[in-house]
mmCIF file of C-alpha atoms and ligand atoms in Angstrom:
data_model
loop_
_atom_site.group_PDB
_atom_site.id
_atom_site.type_symbol
_atom_site.label_atom_id
_atom_site.label_comp_id
_atom_site.label_asym_id
_atom_site.label_seq_id
_atom_site.Cartn_x
_atom_site.Cartn_y
_atom_site.Cartn_z
ATOM 1 C CA MET A 1 -3.138 -35.094 -31.426
ATOM 2 C CA SER A 2 -0.827 -33.243 -28.941
ATOM 3 C CA ASP A 3 -2.264 -29.899 -27.572
ATOM 4 C CA LEU A 4 -0.733 -26.630 -28.878
ATOM 5 C CA THR A 5 -3.474 -24.545 -27.228
ATOM 6 C CA GLY A 6 -2.133 -20.956 -26.537
ATOM 7 C CA LYS A 7 0.942 -21.419 -28.607
ATOM 8 C CA THR A 8 1.866 -19.135 -31.694
ATOM 9 C CA VAL A 9 3.323 -21.477 -34.401
ATOM 10 C CA VAL A 10 5.159 -19.619 -37.481
ATOM 11 C CA VAL A 11 5.575 -21.896 -40.639
ATOM 12 C CA THR A 12 7.886 -21.062 -43.627
ATOM 13 C CA GLY A 13 6.484 -22.081 -47.134
ATOM 14 C CA GLY A 14 3.210 -22.292 -44.909
ATOM 15 C CA ASN A 15 0.885 -22.177 -47.960
ATOM 16 C CA SER A 16 1.941 -25.394 -49.752
ATOM 17 C CA GLY A 17 2.812 -28.727 -49.438
ATOM 18 C CA ILE A 18 4.202 -30.219 -46.172
ATOM 19 C CA GLY A 19 4.198 -26.780 -44.788
ATOM 20 C CA ALA A 20 0.317 -26.262 -45.395
ATOM 21 C CA ALA A 21 -0.565 -29.293 -43.761
ATOM 22 C CA ILE A 22 1.515 -28.376 -40.782
ATOM 23 C CA VAL A 23 -0.260 -25.042 -40.542
ATOM 24 C CA ASP A 24 -3.621 -26.817 -40.677
ATOM 25 C CA ALA A 25 -2.518 -29.456 -38.208
ATOM 26 C CA ALA A 26 -1.086 -26.822 -35.707
ATOM 27 C CA ALA A 27 -4.540 -24.970 -36.036
ATOM 28 C CA ALA A 28 -6.236 -27.985 -35.407
ATOM 29 C CA ALA A 29 -4.211 -28.443 -32.051
ATOM 30 C CA GLY A 30 -5.038 -25.118 -31.066
ATOM 31 C CA ALA A 31 -2.297 -22.801 -31.693
ATOM 32 C CA ASN A 32 -2.232 -19.340 -33.411
ATOM 33 C CA VAL A 33 -0.590 -19.878 -37.001
ATOM 34 C CA VAL A 34 1.464 -17.546 -39.000
ATOM 35 C CA ILE A 35 1.490 -18.592 -42.927
ATOM 36 C CA ASP A 36 4.594 -17.613 -44.390
ATOM 37 C CA TYR A 37 4.499 -17.452 -48.254
ATOM 38 C CA VAL A 38 6.304 -16.166 -51.433
ATOM 39 C CA ALA A 39 4.026 -17.209 -54.369
ATOM 40 C CA HIS A 40 0.452 -17.762 -54.489
ATOM 41 C CA PRO A 41 -1.087 -15.257 -52.299
ATOM 42 C CA GLU A 42 -4.482 -16.260 -52.964
ATOM 43 C CA ILE A 43 -3.952 -19.594 -51.510
ATOM 44 C CA ALA A 44 -2.279 -18.095 -48.366
ATOM 45 C CA GLY A 45 -5.301 -15.694 -47.814
ATOM 46 C CA GLN A 46 -7.986 -18.254 -48.323
ATOM 47 C CA MET A 47 -6.062 -20.457 -45.701
ATOM 48 C CA GLU A 48 -6.008 -17.416 -43.298
ATOM 49 C CA GLN A 49 -9.808 -17.263 -44.020
ATOM 50 C CA GLN A 50 -10.951 -20.490 -43.573
ATOM 51 C CA LEU A 51 -8.951 -21.294 -40.230
ATOM 52 C CA ASP A 52 -10.180 -17.943 -38.912
ATOM 53 C CA ALA A 53 -13.985 -19.068 -39.632
ATOM 54 C CA ALA A 54 -13.337 -22.319 -38.275
ATOM 55 C CA ALA A 55 -14.371 -23.096 -34.720
ATOM 56 C CA GLY A 56 -11.997 -22.373 -32.041
ATOM 57 C CA HIS A 57 -10.404 -19.437 -30.229
ATOM 58 C CA ASN A 58 -7.273 -19.496 -32.358
ATOM 59 C CA GLU A 59 -6.365 -17.429 -35.354
ATOM 60 C CA ALA A 60 -4.495 -17.264 -38.618
ATOM 61 C CA LEU A 61 -2.193 -14.673 -40.311
ATOM 62 C CA ALA A 62 -0.789 -14.905 -43.602
ATOM 63 C CA VAL A 63 2.317 -13.013 -44.070
ATOM 64 C CA ASP A 64 4.467 -12.241 -47.455
ATOM 65 C CA ALA A 65 8.105 -12.980 -46.809
ATOM 66 C CA ASP A 66 10.852 -14.049 -48.866
ATOM 67 C CA VAL A 67 12.815 -16.286 -46.271
ATOM 68 C CA SER A 68 15.917 -16.512 -48.563
ATOM 69 C CA ARG A 69 16.508 -12.826 -47.202
ATOM 70 C CA VAL A 70 17.088 -12.217 -43.513
ATOM 71 C CA ALA A 71 15.220 -8.783 -43.547
ATOM 72 C CA ASP A 72 12.168 -10.672 -44.734
ATOM 73 C CA LEU A 73 12.614 -13.478 -41.794
ATOM 74 C CA GLN A 74 12.728 -10.593 -39.359
ATOM 75 C CA LYS A 75 9.544 -9.198 -40.748
ATOM 76 C CA LEU A 76 7.789 -12.431 -40.562
ATOM 77 C CA CYS A 77 8.674 -12.827 -36.878
ATOM 78 C CA ASP A 78 7.814 -9.081 -35.959
ATOM 79 C CA ALA A 79 4.720 -9.795 -37.748
ATOM 80 C CA ALA A 80 3.644 -12.566 -35.979
ATOM 81 C CA VAL A 81 4.565 -10.701 -32.646
ATOM 82 C CA THR A 82 2.525 -7.988 -33.558
ATOM 83 C CA GLU A 83 -0.328 -10.036 -34.409
ATOM 84 C CA PHE A 84 -0.175 -12.431 -31.590
ATOM 85 C CA GLY A 85 2.081 -10.982 -29.055
ATOM 86 C CA ARG A 86 4.683 -13.825 -28.924
ATOM 87 C CA VAL A 87 6.177 -16.797 -30.907
ATOM 88 C CA ASP A 88 6.462 -20.398 -29.224
ATOM 89 C CA VAL A 89 7.070 -22.530 -32.403
ATOM 90 C CA TRP A 90 8.813 -21.623 -35.547
ATOM 91 C CA VAL A 91 9.276 -24.236 -38.354
ATOM 92 C CA ASN A 92 11.719 -23.926 -40.881
ATOM 93 C CA ASN A 93 9.978 -25.854 -43.586
ATOM 94 C CA ALA A 94 10.085 -23.698 -46.934
ATOM 95 C CA GLY A 95 12.319 -25.469 -49.851
ATOM 96 C CA ILE A 96 12.831 -26.391 -53.182
ATOM 97 C CA GLU A 97 15.070 -28.925 -55.250
ATOM 98 C CA THR A 98 16.716 -28.512 -58.730
ATOM 99 C CA ARG A 99 17.271 -32.120 -59.370
ATOM 100 C CA GLN A 100 20.674 -31.543 -60.805
ATOM 101 C CA SER A 101 24.102 -33.574 -60.212
ATOM 102 C CA VAL A 102 27.354 -31.970 -59.167
ATOM 103 C CA LEU A 103 28.381 -32.232 -62.761
ATOM 104 C CA ASP A 104 25.422 -30.055 -64.049
ATOM 105 C CA THR A 105 24.474 -27.721 -61.352
ATOM 106 C CA PRO A 106 24.988 -24.096 -62.331
ATOM 107 C CA GLU A 107 26.096 -21.438 -59.505
ATOM 108 C CA ALA A 108 22.704 -19.704 -59.647
ATOM 109 C CA ASP A 109 20.918 -22.775 -58.999
ATOM 110 C CA PHE A 110 23.124 -23.823 -56.312
ATOM 111 C CA ASP A 111 22.954 -20.506 -54.550
ATOM 112 C CA ARG A 112 19.197 -20.349 -54.789
ATOM 113 C CA VAL A 113 18.695 -23.839 -53.137
ATOM 114 C CA ILE A 114 21.084 -23.034 -50.421
ATOM 115 C CA ALA A 115 19.566 -19.803 -49.912
ATOM 116 C CA ILE A 116 15.895 -21.261 -49.716
ATOM 117 C CA ASN A 117 16.406 -24.213 -47.984
ATOM 118 C CA LEU A 118 19.542 -23.792 -45.701
ATOM 119 C CA LYS A 119 20.232 -19.907 -45.282
ATOM 120 C CA SER A 120 16.660 -19.458 -44.429
ATOM 121 C CA ALA A 121 16.725 -21.819 -41.602
ATOM 122 C CA PHE A 122 19.900 -20.807 -40.197
ATOM 123 C CA PHE A 123 18.727 -17.330 -39.956
ATOM 124 C CA GLY A 124 15.259 -18.405 -38.980
ATOM 125 C CA THR A 125 16.505 -20.200 -36.234
ATOM 126 C CA GLN A 126 18.585 -17.228 -35.211
ATOM 127 C CA ILE A 127 15.521 -14.906 -35.302
ATOM 128 C CA ALA A 128 13.134 -17.104 -33.893
ATOM 129 C CA ALA A 129 15.602 -18.026 -30.959
ATOM 130 C CA ARG A 130 16.322 -14.439 -30.191
ATOM 131 C CA GLN A 131 12.267 -13.590 -29.821
ATOM 132 C CA PHE A 132 12.184 -16.642 -27.307
ATOM 133 C CA ILE A 133 15.004 -15.289 -25.319
ATOM 134 C CA ALA A 134 13.703 -11.699 -25.388
ATOM 135 C CA GLN A 135 10.118 -13.157 -24.128
ATOM 136 C CA GLY A 136 11.824 -14.788 -21.303
ATOM 137 C CA GLY A 137 10.524 -18.224 -22.127
ATOM 138 C CA PRO A 138 11.190 -21.623 -23.851
ATOM 139 C CA GLY A 139 10.687 -22.303 -27.540
ATOM 140 C CA VAL A 140 11.045 -24.990 -30.217
ATOM 141 C CA VAL A 141 12.743 -24.855 -33.640
ATOM 142 C CA ILE A 142 11.420 -27.545 -36.307
ATOM 143 C CA ASN A 143 13.903 -28.021 -39.268
ATOM 144 C CA VAL A 144 11.977 -30.096 -41.984
ATOM 145 C CA THR A 145 14.758 -31.841 -43.596
ATOM 146 C CA SER A 146 14.316 -34.982 -45.522
ATOM 147 C CA VAL A 147 15.843 -38.463 -45.329
ATOM 148 C CA HIS A 148 18.365 -36.663 -47.330
ATOM 149 C CA GLU A 149 19.572 -35.103 -44.551
ATOM 150 C CA ASP A 150 21.615 -38.113 -44.261
ATOM 151 C CA TRP A 151 20.796 -40.288 -47.456
ATOM 152 C CA PRO A 152 22.869 -39.416 -50.622
ATOM 153 C CA MET A 153 20.138 -38.199 -53.476
ATOM 154 C CA PRO A 154 22.246 -38.780 -56.690
ATOM 155 C CA GLY A 155 21.083 -36.232 -59.016
ATOM 156 C CA ASN A 156 19.959 -33.808 -56.761
ATOM 157 C CA SER A 157 23.283 -32.809 -54.948
ATOM 158 C CA ALA A 158 22.395 -29.218 -54.047
ATOM 159 C CA TYR A 159 19.213 -30.380 -52.214
ATOM 160 C CA ALA A 160 21.025 -32.854 -50.288
ATOM 161 C CA VAL A 161 23.911 -30.619 -49.478
ATOM 162 C CA SER A 162 21.113 -28.181 -48.087
ATOM 163 C CA LYS A 163 19.369 -30.956 -45.992
ATOM 164 C CA GLY A 164 22.872 -32.043 -44.666
ATOM 165 C CA GLY A 165 23.474 -28.456 -43.480
ATOM 166 C CA MET A 166 20.163 -28.384 -41.927
ATOM 167 C CA ARG A 167 20.970 -31.716 -39.982
ATOM 168 C CA MET A 168 23.954 -29.841 -38.609
ATOM 169 C CA LEU A 169 22.367 -26.978 -38.027
ATOM 170 C CA THR A 170 19.893 -28.790 -35.895
ATOM 171 C CA ARG A 171 22.340 -30.470 -33.771
ATOM 172 C CA ASN A 172 24.518 -27.512 -33.355
ATOM 173 C CA ALA A 173 21.969 -25.077 -32.559
ATOM 174 C CA ALA A 174 20.022 -27.370 -30.052
ATOM 175 C CA CYS A 175 23.669 -27.767 -28.092
ATOM 176 C CA GLU A 176 23.822 -23.675 -28.079
ATOM 177 C CA LEU A 177 20.392 -23.175 -27.137
ATOM 178 C CA GLY A 178 19.379 -26.215 -24.962
ATOM 179 C CA PRO A 179 20.749 -24.483 -21.936
ATOM 180 C CA LYS A 180 18.280 -21.533 -22.610
ATOM 181 C CA GLY A 181 15.218 -23.880 -22.809
ATOM 182 C CA ILE A 182 14.855 -23.952 -26.792
ATOM 183 C CA ARG A 183 14.889 -27.211 -28.190
ATOM 184 C CA VAL A 184 15.824 -27.666 -31.914
ATOM 185 C CA VAL A 185 14.528 -30.873 -33.864
ATOM 186 C CA GLY A 186 14.680 -32.220 -37.349
ATOM 187 C CA LEU A 187 11.774 -33.683 -38.951
ATOM 188 C CA GLY A 188 12.838 -35.979 -41.722
ATOM 189 C CA PRO A 189 10.185 -36.863 -44.359
ATOM 190 C CA GLY A 190 10.735 -39.536 -47.033
ATOM 191 C CA ALA A 191 8.755 -39.365 -50.284
ATOM 192 C CA VAL A 192 5.539 -37.197 -49.816
ATOM 193 C CA ALA A 193 2.489 -36.490 -52.220
ATOM 194 C CA THR A 194 3.394 -32.468 -52.713
ATOM 195 C CA PRO A 195 4.086 -30.465 -55.460
ATOM 196 C CA ILE A 196 7.900 -30.981 -55.060
ATOM 197 C CA ASN A 197 7.403 -34.250 -56.369
ATOM 198 C CA GLN A 198 4.873 -33.644 -59.089
ATOM 199 C CA GLY A 199 7.038 -35.051 -61.753
ATOM 200 C CA THR A 200 7.308 -38.665 -59.724
ATOM 201 C CA LEU A 201 3.238 -38.178 -59.078
ATOM 202 C CA ASP A 202 2.579 -37.830 -62.914
ATOM 203 C CA ASP A 203 4.684 -41.040 -63.886
ATOM 204 C CA PRO A 204 3.160 -43.999 -63.364
ATOM 205 C CA ALA A 205 6.425 -46.065 -63.941
ATOM 206 C CA LYS A 206 8.475 -43.738 -61.596
ATOM 207 C CA MET A 207 5.285 -44.335 -58.843
ATOM 208 C CA ARG A 208 5.570 -48.035 -59.476
ATOM 209 C CA SER A 209 9.622 -48.124 -58.763
ATOM 210 C CA LEU A 210 9.209 -45.780 -56.085
ATOM 211 C CA ASP A 211 6.334 -47.275 -54.180
ATOM 212 C CA ALA A 212 8.054 -50.668 -54.610
ATOM 213 C CA ALA A 213 11.346 -49.177 -52.665
ATOM 214 C CA ILE A 214 9.146 -48.195 -49.748
ATOM 215 C CA PRO A 215 8.725 -50.910 -47.013
ATOM 216 C CA LEU A 216 5.047 -49.535 -46.387
ATOM 217 C CA GLY A 217 4.359 -49.412 -50.296
ATOM 218 C CA ARG A 218 3.443 -46.026 -50.860
ATOM 219 C CA MET A 219 3.980 -42.250 -50.804
ATOM 220 C CA ALA A 220 3.144 -40.398 -47.493
ATOM 221 C CA GLN A 221 0.471 -37.835 -47.299
ATOM 222 C CA PRO A 222 1.426 -34.274 -45.924
ATOM 223 C CA ASP A 223 -0.851 -34.817 -42.926
ATOM 224 C CA GLU A 224 1.049 -37.790 -42.284
ATOM 225 C CA ILE A 225 4.104 -35.538 -41.725
ATOM 226 C CA ALA A 226 1.989 -32.832 -40.028
ATOM 227 C CA LYS A 227 1.133 -34.856 -37.375
ATOM 228 C CA ALA A 228 4.588 -35.638 -36.474
ATOM 229 C CA ALA A 229 5.574 -31.853 -36.707
ATOM 230 C CA VAL A 230 2.511 -31.053 -34.086
ATOM 231 C CA PHE A 231 3.952 -33.496 -31.639
ATOM 232 C CA LEU A 232 7.523 -32.110 -31.846
ATOM 233 C CA ALA A 233 6.194 -28.849 -31.277
ATOM 234 C CA SER A 234 4.265 -29.856 -28.145
ATOM 235 C CA ASP A 235 5.351 -30.544 -24.897
ATOM 236 C CA ASP A 236 4.791 -34.222 -25.575
ATOM 237 C CA ALA A 237 8.308 -33.866 -26.951
ATOM 238 C CA ALA A 238 9.785 -31.890 -24.283
ATOM 239 C CA TYR A 239 12.938 -34.556 -23.691
ATOM 240 C CA MET A 240 13.512 -34.174 -27.603
ATOM 241 C CA THR A 241 16.352 -32.175 -29.122
ATOM 242 C CA ALA A 242 19.313 -32.219 -31.498
ATOM 243 C CA THR A 243 17.867 -35.090 -33.051
ATOM 244 C CA THR A 244 15.898 -35.729 -36.122
ATOM 245 C CA LEU A 245 12.362 -37.769 -36.613
ATOM 246 C CA PHE A 246 12.164 -39.644 -39.574
ATOM 247 C CA VAL A 247 8.679 -40.250 -40.874
ATOM 248 C CA ASP A 248 9.630 -42.195 -44.157
ATOM 249 C CA GLY A 249 7.620 -45.269 -44.430
ATOM 250 C CA GLY A 250 10.882 -46.977 -43.817
ATOM 251 C CA ILE A 251 12.437 -45.870 -47.446
ATOM 252 C CA MET A 252 15.613 -45.474 -46.273
ATOM 253 C CA MET A 253 15.995 -48.959 -45.118
ATOM 254 C CA GLY A 254 14.018 -49.975 -48.344
ATOM 255 C CA SER A 255 15.103 -53.129 -50.094
ATOM 256 C CA LEU A 256 17.101 -53.422 -53.538
ATOM 257 C CA GLY A 257 14.404 -55.468 -54.847
ATOM 258 C CA LEU A 258 16.143 -58.484 -55.277
HETATM 259 C C1 BGC B 1 12.541 -35.211 -52.155
HETATM 260 C C2 BGC B 1 11.629 -36.199 -53.071
HETATM 261 C C3 BGC B 1 12.145 -37.413 -53.103
HETATM 262 C C4 BGC B 1 12.054 -38.077 -51.260
HETATM 263 C C5 BGC B 1 12.185 -39.317 -51.191
HETATM 264 C C6 BGC B 1 12.524 -35.745 -50.502
HETATM 265 O O1 BGC B 1 13.354 -35.102 -49.992
HETATM 266 O O2 BGC B 1 12.229 -34.059 -52.161
HETATM 267 O O3 BGC B 1 12.164 -35.538 -54.153
HETATM 268 O O4 BGC B 1 11.169 -38.318 -53.718
HETATM 269 O O5 BGC B 1 12.911 -37.073 -50.820
HETATM 270 O O6 BGC B 1 13.751 -39.678 -51.954
#
């Protein structure tokens, strides 16, 4: 795996699903990790303790911050700097979905999805980039999107719109920040065994048709996405910016089953 020794990695939504896997993988790669959370403080606290107790010179910090609020994002960044002196990698991972169509989505649900998925990523990128510049050094922003940053997901419209927005955030911010040595990349998972997919995981018929639509024949495990995040965060990906790395088992190219 790529090396993140000496780097500080902040992960929004870091105590659940793909975010928790990225925290673990980044710590295993040698990074100090900042675990943002908004629910289940006990899980964030447990992760912090276990990672601190694990071998290695790196440390973990759990921070309670609601990423849909810019003031909380700033608090998250400040906590990382106070604890570790700097931020090197910022992972915009927190996300929700409501599984509603354009016809069915109420205003409040649309606003919530956009605030948690897209607004948080926009201002997370802004705050991280300002910190990188203040440190006088390079930095990496990783936007955890989805195959649905590009591929429509009928019945989950606000979510797909938010991920499409993150795709353009990645490209736009990468163009603006590249000259300052800051890379902005997307990481696009397909179907992953995380709480966001609990409804599918609990339904054998849905699982069968999902598996049949994926060329590799199965959902991903969160650590399979996290390994790609560590690569993108590291100097091994030094020439990657303004693009998305899809880790999807081929789902976007999947067959119609004909
Ligand atoms: C969504 C899942 C979906 C997967 C593949 C993800 O972004 O969160 O609900 O199963 O994409 O379509």
